Amino acid sequence: MLRRIIRPARRLPVWLILSVAAPFIFEVILHLWRYNVPRPASELDTPFFTSCQEPDVSAKRENAVLVMLARNHELEKANKTITSIERQFNKWFNYPILFLNDNQWDPRFIEVLNKTSRGLATFEVIPQQTWTFPEGVDVNAAKQNIKEQGERGIPHAGEEGYHHMCRFYSGKFYQLDALKKYKWYWRLEPDVDFNCAITYDPFVQMARHKKLYGYTIALWEVGKSCPGLFRSVADWKEMMGIPTNNLWKSMVSASWVPFPFRRFMSWLPHRDAYGDEWSLCHYWSNFEIADMDFFRTRAYQDLFDYLDKKGGFYFERWGDAAVHSLAIAMLMDPRKVHHFEDFGYRHDHLFQCPANAPGGQLPESQLLGSGTWSPEMDNGIGCRCECDGHTTQNYGGYCLNKLKQPTTIKRPWFTWFL
């Protein structure tokens, strides 16, 4: 009798376990398949050129402007950026440069940058009503929350001005009177190096190839800065009935948890109402070449207004890079997004820089002039790049490969699991 009581329970038959688990396993496989990004039949986003070009100084220009948000104390860093882009690009193409500041400009800043930009610059002050807390926000509560975010160590989240900047670039920027006459913009930041010669007009090529948004670097967002952003964007997407495209799929990491348990995952940060997760991958927006008409559309501005009313620009630290990226993934055909992989670009501690194209440096060009540059290398696509072509980027390639899935046939082995 005692043996019968203490005898361990019989194991469940394997066939019973499998028969119970099979529907859940099948559902997960089906769910993951729905988020699969099919490989295109051919490359849909290749470099516009893969070697130096003779700059066409007489060609018609696009209606475009180079834009930098800077403060008076960033004079040296702003001058560094303009010196670099003048040397590598604008000395041939002569696009206007617009400087923006949330305070009055120091005459010394204007004097130095006017000289560096050869008189092509204008200097505007952002209206106070644009650079402030939106209506309906409890300002005291927002300021206290910003202070607490800083104490938690979230990068830049303790700086009130940084929150204003993220909100500004996410929506109000495109409505500035100083920008209304332009269609295209190239966003610049203080303390940037352009390490390769840019001998063609990227605005002309973007328009010719029907591209709307161009970037250099893609990487992860700081997760604790924006735990509620993806849910808000995904809710708006569902509310507007916007269909899911391949770029949105590439942004998402589909959940492996089976239905109906997957819904419980929606309580976690960075999840939509169905429990699927944003990968945190986004385009690094301190470099952008884009058609501002996309960001001026009613759809985008409605999304911005919706997010603005959520309060996440202040009660979290929603960044403009993440907002832009999720909106582009939701609203833009992936074929209209371009990776400027032939550009050498450095900001802060991150960079990309291609190897120089073999036989494509035009050493005899009078317009390009003489100089020194890194050795040419097989499969290089750069023009007179000054960086080490053996290291083309110093950040992980996960997000770049993930976001390029809709337009490339190249799939590194680890992207099989993205």
Short mmCIF file of N, CA, C and O in Angstrom, two decimals, residues 68-145:
data_model
loop_
_atom_site.label_atom_id
_atom_site.label_comp_id
_atom_site.label_asym_id
_atom_site.label_seq_id
_atom_site.Cartn_x
_atom_site.Cartn_y
_atom_site.Cartn_z
N MET A 68 21.54 72.70 -40.33
CA MET A 68 22.20 72.33 -39.08
C MET A 68 21.54 73.07 -37.92
O MET A 68 21.39 74.29 -37.96
N LEU A 69 21.16 72.32 -36.90
CA LEU A 69 20.74 72.89 -35.62
C LEU A 69 21.98 72.98 -34.75
O LEU A 69 22.65 71.97 -34.50
N ALA A 70 22.31 74.18 -34.31
CA ALA A 70 23.52 74.38 -33.52
C ALA A 70 23.28 75.47 -32.48
O ALA A 70 22.35 76.27 -32.58
N ARG A 71 24.15 75.48 -31.47
CA ARG A 71 24.13 76.54 -30.45
C ARG A 71 25.41 77.34 -30.57
O ARG A 71 26.40 76.90 -31.14
N ASN A 72 25.37 78.52 -29.99
CA ASN A 72 26.52 79.42 -30.09
C ASN A 72 27.79 78.79 -29.55
O ASN A 72 28.88 79.00 -30.10
N HIS A 73 27.68 78.00 -28.48
CA HIS A 73 28.87 77.41 -27.88
C HIS A 73 29.45 76.27 -28.72
O HIS A 73 30.53 75.77 -28.43
N GLU A 74 28.73 75.87 -29.78
CA GLU A 74 29.21 74.79 -30.66
C GLU A 74 29.91 75.33 -31.89
O GLU A 74 30.02 74.64 -32.90
N LEU A 75 30.39 76.54 -31.82
CA LEU A 75 31.03 77.19 -32.97
C LEU A 75 32.12 76.32 -33.58
O LEU A 75 32.14 76.07 -34.79
N GLU A 76 33.03 75.84 -32.77
CA GLU A 76 34.15 75.05 -33.29
C GLU A 76 33.68 73.77 -33.96
O GLU A 76 34.13 73.41 -35.05
N LYS A 77 32.73 73.08 -33.31
CA LYS A 77 32.24 71.82 -33.87
C LYS A 77 31.42 72.05 -35.15
O LYS A 77 31.50 71.27 -36.10
N ALA A 78 30.62 73.11 -35.16
CA ALA A 78 29.84 73.43 -36.36
C ALA A 78 30.76 73.80 -37.51
O ALA A 78 30.55 73.38 -38.66
N ASN A 79 31.80 74.55 -37.21
CA ASN A 79 32.75 74.96 -38.24
C ASN A 79 33.49 73.75 -38.80
O ASN A 79 33.80 73.69 -40.01
N LYS A 80 33.75 72.78 -37.94
CA LYS A 80 34.41 71.54 -38.41
C LYS A 80 33.55 70.83 -39.43
O LYS A 80 34.05 70.37 -40.48
N THR A 81 32.25 70.71 -39.16
CA THR A 81 31.35 70.04 -40.09
C THR A 81 31.28 70.77 -41.42
O THR A 81 31.38 70.14 -42.49
N ILE A 82 31.10 72.08 -41.38
CA ILE A 82 30.97 72.84 -42.62
C ILE A 82 32.26 72.83 -43.41
O ILE A 82 32.26 72.74 -44.64
N THR A 83 33.40 72.90 -42.72
CA THR A 83 34.68 72.80 -43.41
C THR A 83 34.78 71.47 -44.15
O THR A 83 35.24 71.41 -45.30
N SER A 84 34.33 70.40 -43.51
CA SER A 84 34.40 69.07 -44.11
C SER A 84 33.48 68.95 -45.32
O SER A 84 33.89 68.46 -46.38
N ILE A 85 32.23 69.39 -45.18
CA ILE A 85 31.29 69.20 -46.30
C ILE A 85 31.60 70.17 -47.44
O ILE A 85 31.33 69.88 -48.61
N GLU A 86 32.19 71.31 -47.14
CA GLU A 86 32.63 72.21 -48.20
C GLU A 86 33.74 71.56 -49.01
O GLU A 86 33.74 71.59 -50.24
N ARG A 87 34.71 70.97 -48.31
CA ARG A 87 35.85 70.37 -49.00
C ARG A 87 35.46 69.15 -49.81
O ARG A 87 35.97 68.94 -50.92
N GLN A 88 34.52 68.36 -49.29
CA GLN A 88 34.19 67.08 -49.91
C GLN A 88 32.98 67.15 -50.85
O GLN A 88 32.75 66.20 -51.60
N PHE A 89 32.21 68.22 -50.81
CA PHE A 89 30.99 68.25 -51.61
C PHE A 89 30.59 69.64 -52.10
O PHE A 89 30.50 69.91 -53.30
N ASN A 90 30.35 70.57 -51.19
CA ASN A 90 29.61 71.78 -51.57
C ASN A 90 30.43 72.80 -52.34
O ASN A 90 29.87 73.72 -52.93
N LYS A 91 31.75 72.65 -52.37
CA LYS A 91 32.55 73.57 -53.17
C LYS A 91 32.25 73.41 -54.66
O LYS A 91 32.53 74.31 -55.46
N TRP A 92 31.68 72.25 -55.03
CA TRP A 92 31.28 72.02 -56.42
C TRP A 92 29.81 72.30 -56.66
O TRP A 92 29.43 72.70 -57.76
N PHE A 93 28.96 72.11 -55.66
CA PHE A 93 27.52 72.12 -55.90
C PHE A 93 26.79 73.33 -55.30
O PHE A 93 25.66 73.62 -55.68
N ASN A 94 27.41 74.02 -54.36
CA ASN A 94 26.93 75.34 -53.91
C ASN A 94 25.48 75.37 -53.44
O ASN A 94 24.71 76.27 -53.80
N TYR A 95 25.10 74.40 -52.61
CA TYR A 95 23.76 74.44 -52.03
C TYR A 95 23.74 75.38 -50.83
O TYR A 95 24.74 75.53 -50.11
N PRO A 96 22.60 76.05 -50.61
CA PRO A 96 22.50 76.94 -49.44
C PRO A 96 22.54 76.15 -48.14
O PRO A 96 22.20 74.97 -48.10
N ILE A 97 22.98 76.82 -47.09
CA ILE A 97 23.09 76.21 -45.76
C ILE A 97 22.25 77.03 -44.78
O ILE A 97 22.38 78.26 -44.72
N LEU A 98 21.40 76.35 -44.05
CA LEU A 98 20.54 77.00 -43.06
C LEU A 98 20.96 76.57 -41.67
O LEU A 98 20.96 75.38 -41.36
N PHE A 99 21.28 77.54 -40.82
CA PHE A 99 21.60 77.26 -39.43
C PHE A 99 20.41 77.65 -38.57
O PHE A 99 19.82 78.73 -38.73
N LEU A 100 20.05 76.75 -37.64
CA LEU A 100 18.92 76.98 -36.74
C LEU A 100 19.42 76.98 -35.30
O LEU A 100 20.31 76.20 -34.93
N ASN A 101 18.82 77.84 -34.49
CA ASN A 101 19.20 77.97 -33.08
C ASN A 101 17.94 78.30 -32.30
O ASN A 101 17.05 79.00 -32.81
N ASP A 102 17.82 77.81 -31.08
CA ASP A 102 16.67 78.16 -30.26
C ASP A 102 16.91 79.44 -29.46
O ASP A 102 16.04 79.89 -28.72
N ASN A 103 18.11 80.03 -29.62
CA ASN A 103 18.43 81.33 -29.01
C ASN A 103 18.99 82.27 -30.07
O ASN A 103 19.29 81.85 -31.20
N GLN A 104 19.13 83.53 -29.72
CA GLN A 104 19.69 84.50 -30.66
C GLN A 104 21.13 84.14 -31.00
O GLN A 104 21.90 83.69 -30.14
N TRP A 105 21.51 84.37 -32.24
CA TRP A 105 22.84 84.01 -32.68
C TRP A 105 23.89 84.99 -32.17
O TRP A 105 23.67 86.20 -32.14
N ASP A 106 25.01 84.44 -31.81
CA ASP A 106 26.18 85.24 -31.47
C ASP A 106 26.78 85.77 -32.79
O ASP A 106 27.02 84.99 -33.72
N PRO A 107 27.05 87.06 -32.90
CA PRO A 107 27.63 87.60 -34.14
C PRO A 107 28.92 86.89 -34.55
O PRO A 107 29.21 86.77 -35.75
N ARG A 108 29.69 86.44 -33.58
CA ARG A 108 30.93 85.74 -33.89
C ARG A 108 30.65 84.43 -34.62
O ARG A 108 31.36 84.06 -35.57
N PHE A 109 29.61 83.70 -34.19
CA PHE A 109 29.22 82.46 -34.86
C PHE A 109 28.87 82.76 -36.32
O PHE A 109 29.32 82.07 -37.24
N ILE A 110 28.06 83.77 -36.53
CA ILE A 110 27.65 84.14 -37.89
C ILE A 110 28.85 84.52 -38.74
O ILE A 110 28.98 84.10 -39.90
N GLU A 111 29.76 85.29 -38.18
CA GLU A 111 30.94 85.74 -38.92
C GLU A 111 31.79 84.55 -39.38
O GLU A 111 32.17 84.45 -40.56
N VAL A 112 32.08 83.63 -38.46
CA VAL A 112 32.96 82.50 -38.78
C VAL A 112 32.29 81.56 -39.78
O VAL A 112 32.91 81.15 -40.78
N LEU A 113 31.02 81.21 -39.54
CA LEU A 113 30.36 80.23 -40.42
C LEU A 113 30.02 80.83 -41.78
O LEU A 113 29.99 80.12 -42.78
N ASN A 114 29.78 82.13 -41.84
CA ASN A 114 29.58 82.77 -43.14
C ASN A 114 30.83 82.67 -43.99
O ASN A 114 30.77 82.41 -45.20
N LYS A 115 31.97 82.85 -43.34
CA LYS A 115 33.24 82.76 -44.07
C LYS A 115 33.49 81.33 -44.54
O LYS A 115 33.86 81.10 -45.70
N THR A 116 33.29 80.35 -43.65
CA THR A 116 33.55 78.95 -44.01
C THR A 116 32.62 78.49 -45.13
O THR A 116 33.02 77.73 -46.01
N SER A 117 31.38 78.96 -45.11
CA SER A 117 30.39 78.53 -46.11
C SER A 117 30.37 79.42 -47.35
O SER A 117 29.48 79.29 -48.19
N ARG A 118 31.32 80.35 -47.44
CA ARG A 118 31.46 81.23 -48.61
C ARG A 118 30.20 82.08 -48.85
O ARG A 118 29.82 82.33 -49.99
N GLY A 119 29.56 82.49 -47.78
CA GLY A 119 28.40 83.36 -47.91
C GLY A 119 27.11 82.67 -48.29
O GLY A 119 26.11 83.33 -48.58
N LEU A 120 27.10 81.31 -48.29
CA LEU A 120 25.90 80.57 -48.68
C LEU A 120 24.94 80.34 -47.51
O LEU A 120 23.88 79.75 -47.70
N ALA A 121 25.31 80.80 -46.32
CA ALA A 121 24.53 80.45 -45.13
C ALA A 121 23.54 81.55 -44.75
O ALA A 121 23.76 82.74 -44.99
N THR A 122 22.44 81.10 -44.14
CA THR A 122 21.50 81.99 -43.46
C THR A 122 21.33 81.47 -42.04
O THR A 122 21.53 80.28 -41.77
N PHE A 123 20.93 82.36 -41.14
CA PHE A 123 20.87 82.03 -39.72
C PHE A 123 19.48 82.40 -39.20
O PHE A 123 19.09 83.57 -39.25
N GLU A 124 18.75 81.41 -38.71
CA GLU A 124 17.38 81.62 -38.25
C GLU A 124 17.26 81.21 -36.79
O GLU A 124 17.98 80.31 -36.31
N VAL A 125 16.33 81.86 -36.09
CA VAL A 125 16.02 81.50 -34.72
C VAL A 125 14.68 80.78 -34.70
O VAL A 125 13.70 81.26 -35.30
N ILE A 126 14.62 79.62 -34.06
CA ILE A 126 13.39 78.84 -33.98
C ILE A 126 12.38 79.59 -33.11
O ILE A 126 12.72 80.03 -32.01
N PRO A 127 11.15 79.76 -33.59
CA PRO A 127 10.15 80.47 -32.79
C PRO A 127 9.96 79.80 -31.42
O PRO A 127 9.95 78.57 -31.30
N GLN A 128 9.79 80.62 -30.39
CA GLN A 128 9.66 80.12 -29.03
C GLN A 128 8.51 79.15 -28.88
O GLN A 128 8.59 78.15 -28.16
N GLN A 129 7.39 79.44 -29.58
CA GLN A 129 6.22 78.57 -29.44
C GLN A 129 6.44 77.19 -30.08
O GLN A 129 5.69 76.25 -29.83
N THR A 130 7.48 77.07 -30.88
CA THR A 130 7.83 75.77 -31.49
C THR A 130 8.77 74.98 -30.59
O THR A 130 8.74 73.76 -30.59
N TRP A 131 9.60 75.69 -29.83
CA TRP A 131 10.61 75.05 -28.99
C TRP A 131 10.16 75.12 -27.53
O TRP A 131 10.75 75.81 -26.70
N THR A 132 9.11 74.40 -27.21
CA THR A 132 8.59 74.44 -25.85
C THR A 132 7.68 73.25 -25.63
O THR A 132 7.48 72.43 -26.53
N PHE A 133 7.12 73.15 -24.44
CA PHE A 133 6.17 72.09 -24.14
C PHE A 133 4.86 72.33 -24.90
O PHE A 133 4.41 73.47 -25.01
N PRO A 134 4.25 71.27 -25.43
CA PRO A 134 2.98 71.46 -26.16
C PRO A 134 1.83 71.77 -25.20
O PRO A 134 1.92 71.52 -23.99
N GLU A 135 0.78 72.29 -25.76
CA GLU A 135 -0.41 72.56 -24.96
C GLU A 135 -0.95 71.25 -24.39
O GLU A 135 -0.91 70.21 -25.02
N GLY A 136 -1.47 71.33 -23.18
CA GLY A 136 -2.05 70.16 -22.55
C GLY A 136 -1.10 69.36 -21.69
O GLY A 136 -1.51 68.45 -20.97
N VAL A 137 0.20 69.69 -21.75
CA VAL A 137 1.20 68.98 -20.94
C VAL A 137 1.37 69.71 -19.61
O VAL A 137 1.51 70.94 -19.57
N ASP A 138 1.36 68.96 -18.53
CA ASP A 138 1.64 69.51 -17.21
C ASP A 138 3.14 69.79 -17.14
O ASP A 138 3.95 68.87 -16.98
N VAL A 139 3.50 71.06 -17.28
CA VAL A 139 4.91 71.42 -17.41
C VAL A 139 5.71 71.04 -16.16
O VAL A 139 6.82 70.50 -16.26
N ASN A 140 5.17 71.29 -15.00
CA ASN A 140 5.89 70.95 -13.77
C ASN A 140 6.11 69.45 -13.65
O ASN A 140 7.20 68.99 -13.26
N ALA A 141 5.07 68.68 -13.99
CA ALA A 141 5.21 67.22 -13.94
C ALA A 141 6.22 66.74 -14.97
O ALA A 141 7.01 65.82 -14.71
N ALA A 142 6.21 67.35 -16.16
CA ALA A 142 7.15 66.97 -17.21
C ALA A 142 8.58 67.26 -16.79
O ALA A 142 9.49 66.44 -16.98
N LYS A 143 8.80 68.42 -16.20
CA LYS A 143 10.15 68.78 -15.76
C LYS A 143 10.64 67.84 -14.66
O LYS A 143 11.83 67.46 -14.64
N GLN A 144 9.76 67.48 -13.76
CA GLN A 144 10.14 66.55 -12.70
C GLN A 144 10.48 65.18 -13.28
O GLN A 144 11.44 64.53 -12.88
N ASN A 145 9.69 64.76 -14.28
CA ASN A 145 9.94 63.47 -14.92
C ASN A 145 11.26 63.48 -15.68
O ASN A 145 12.01 62.50 -15.66
#
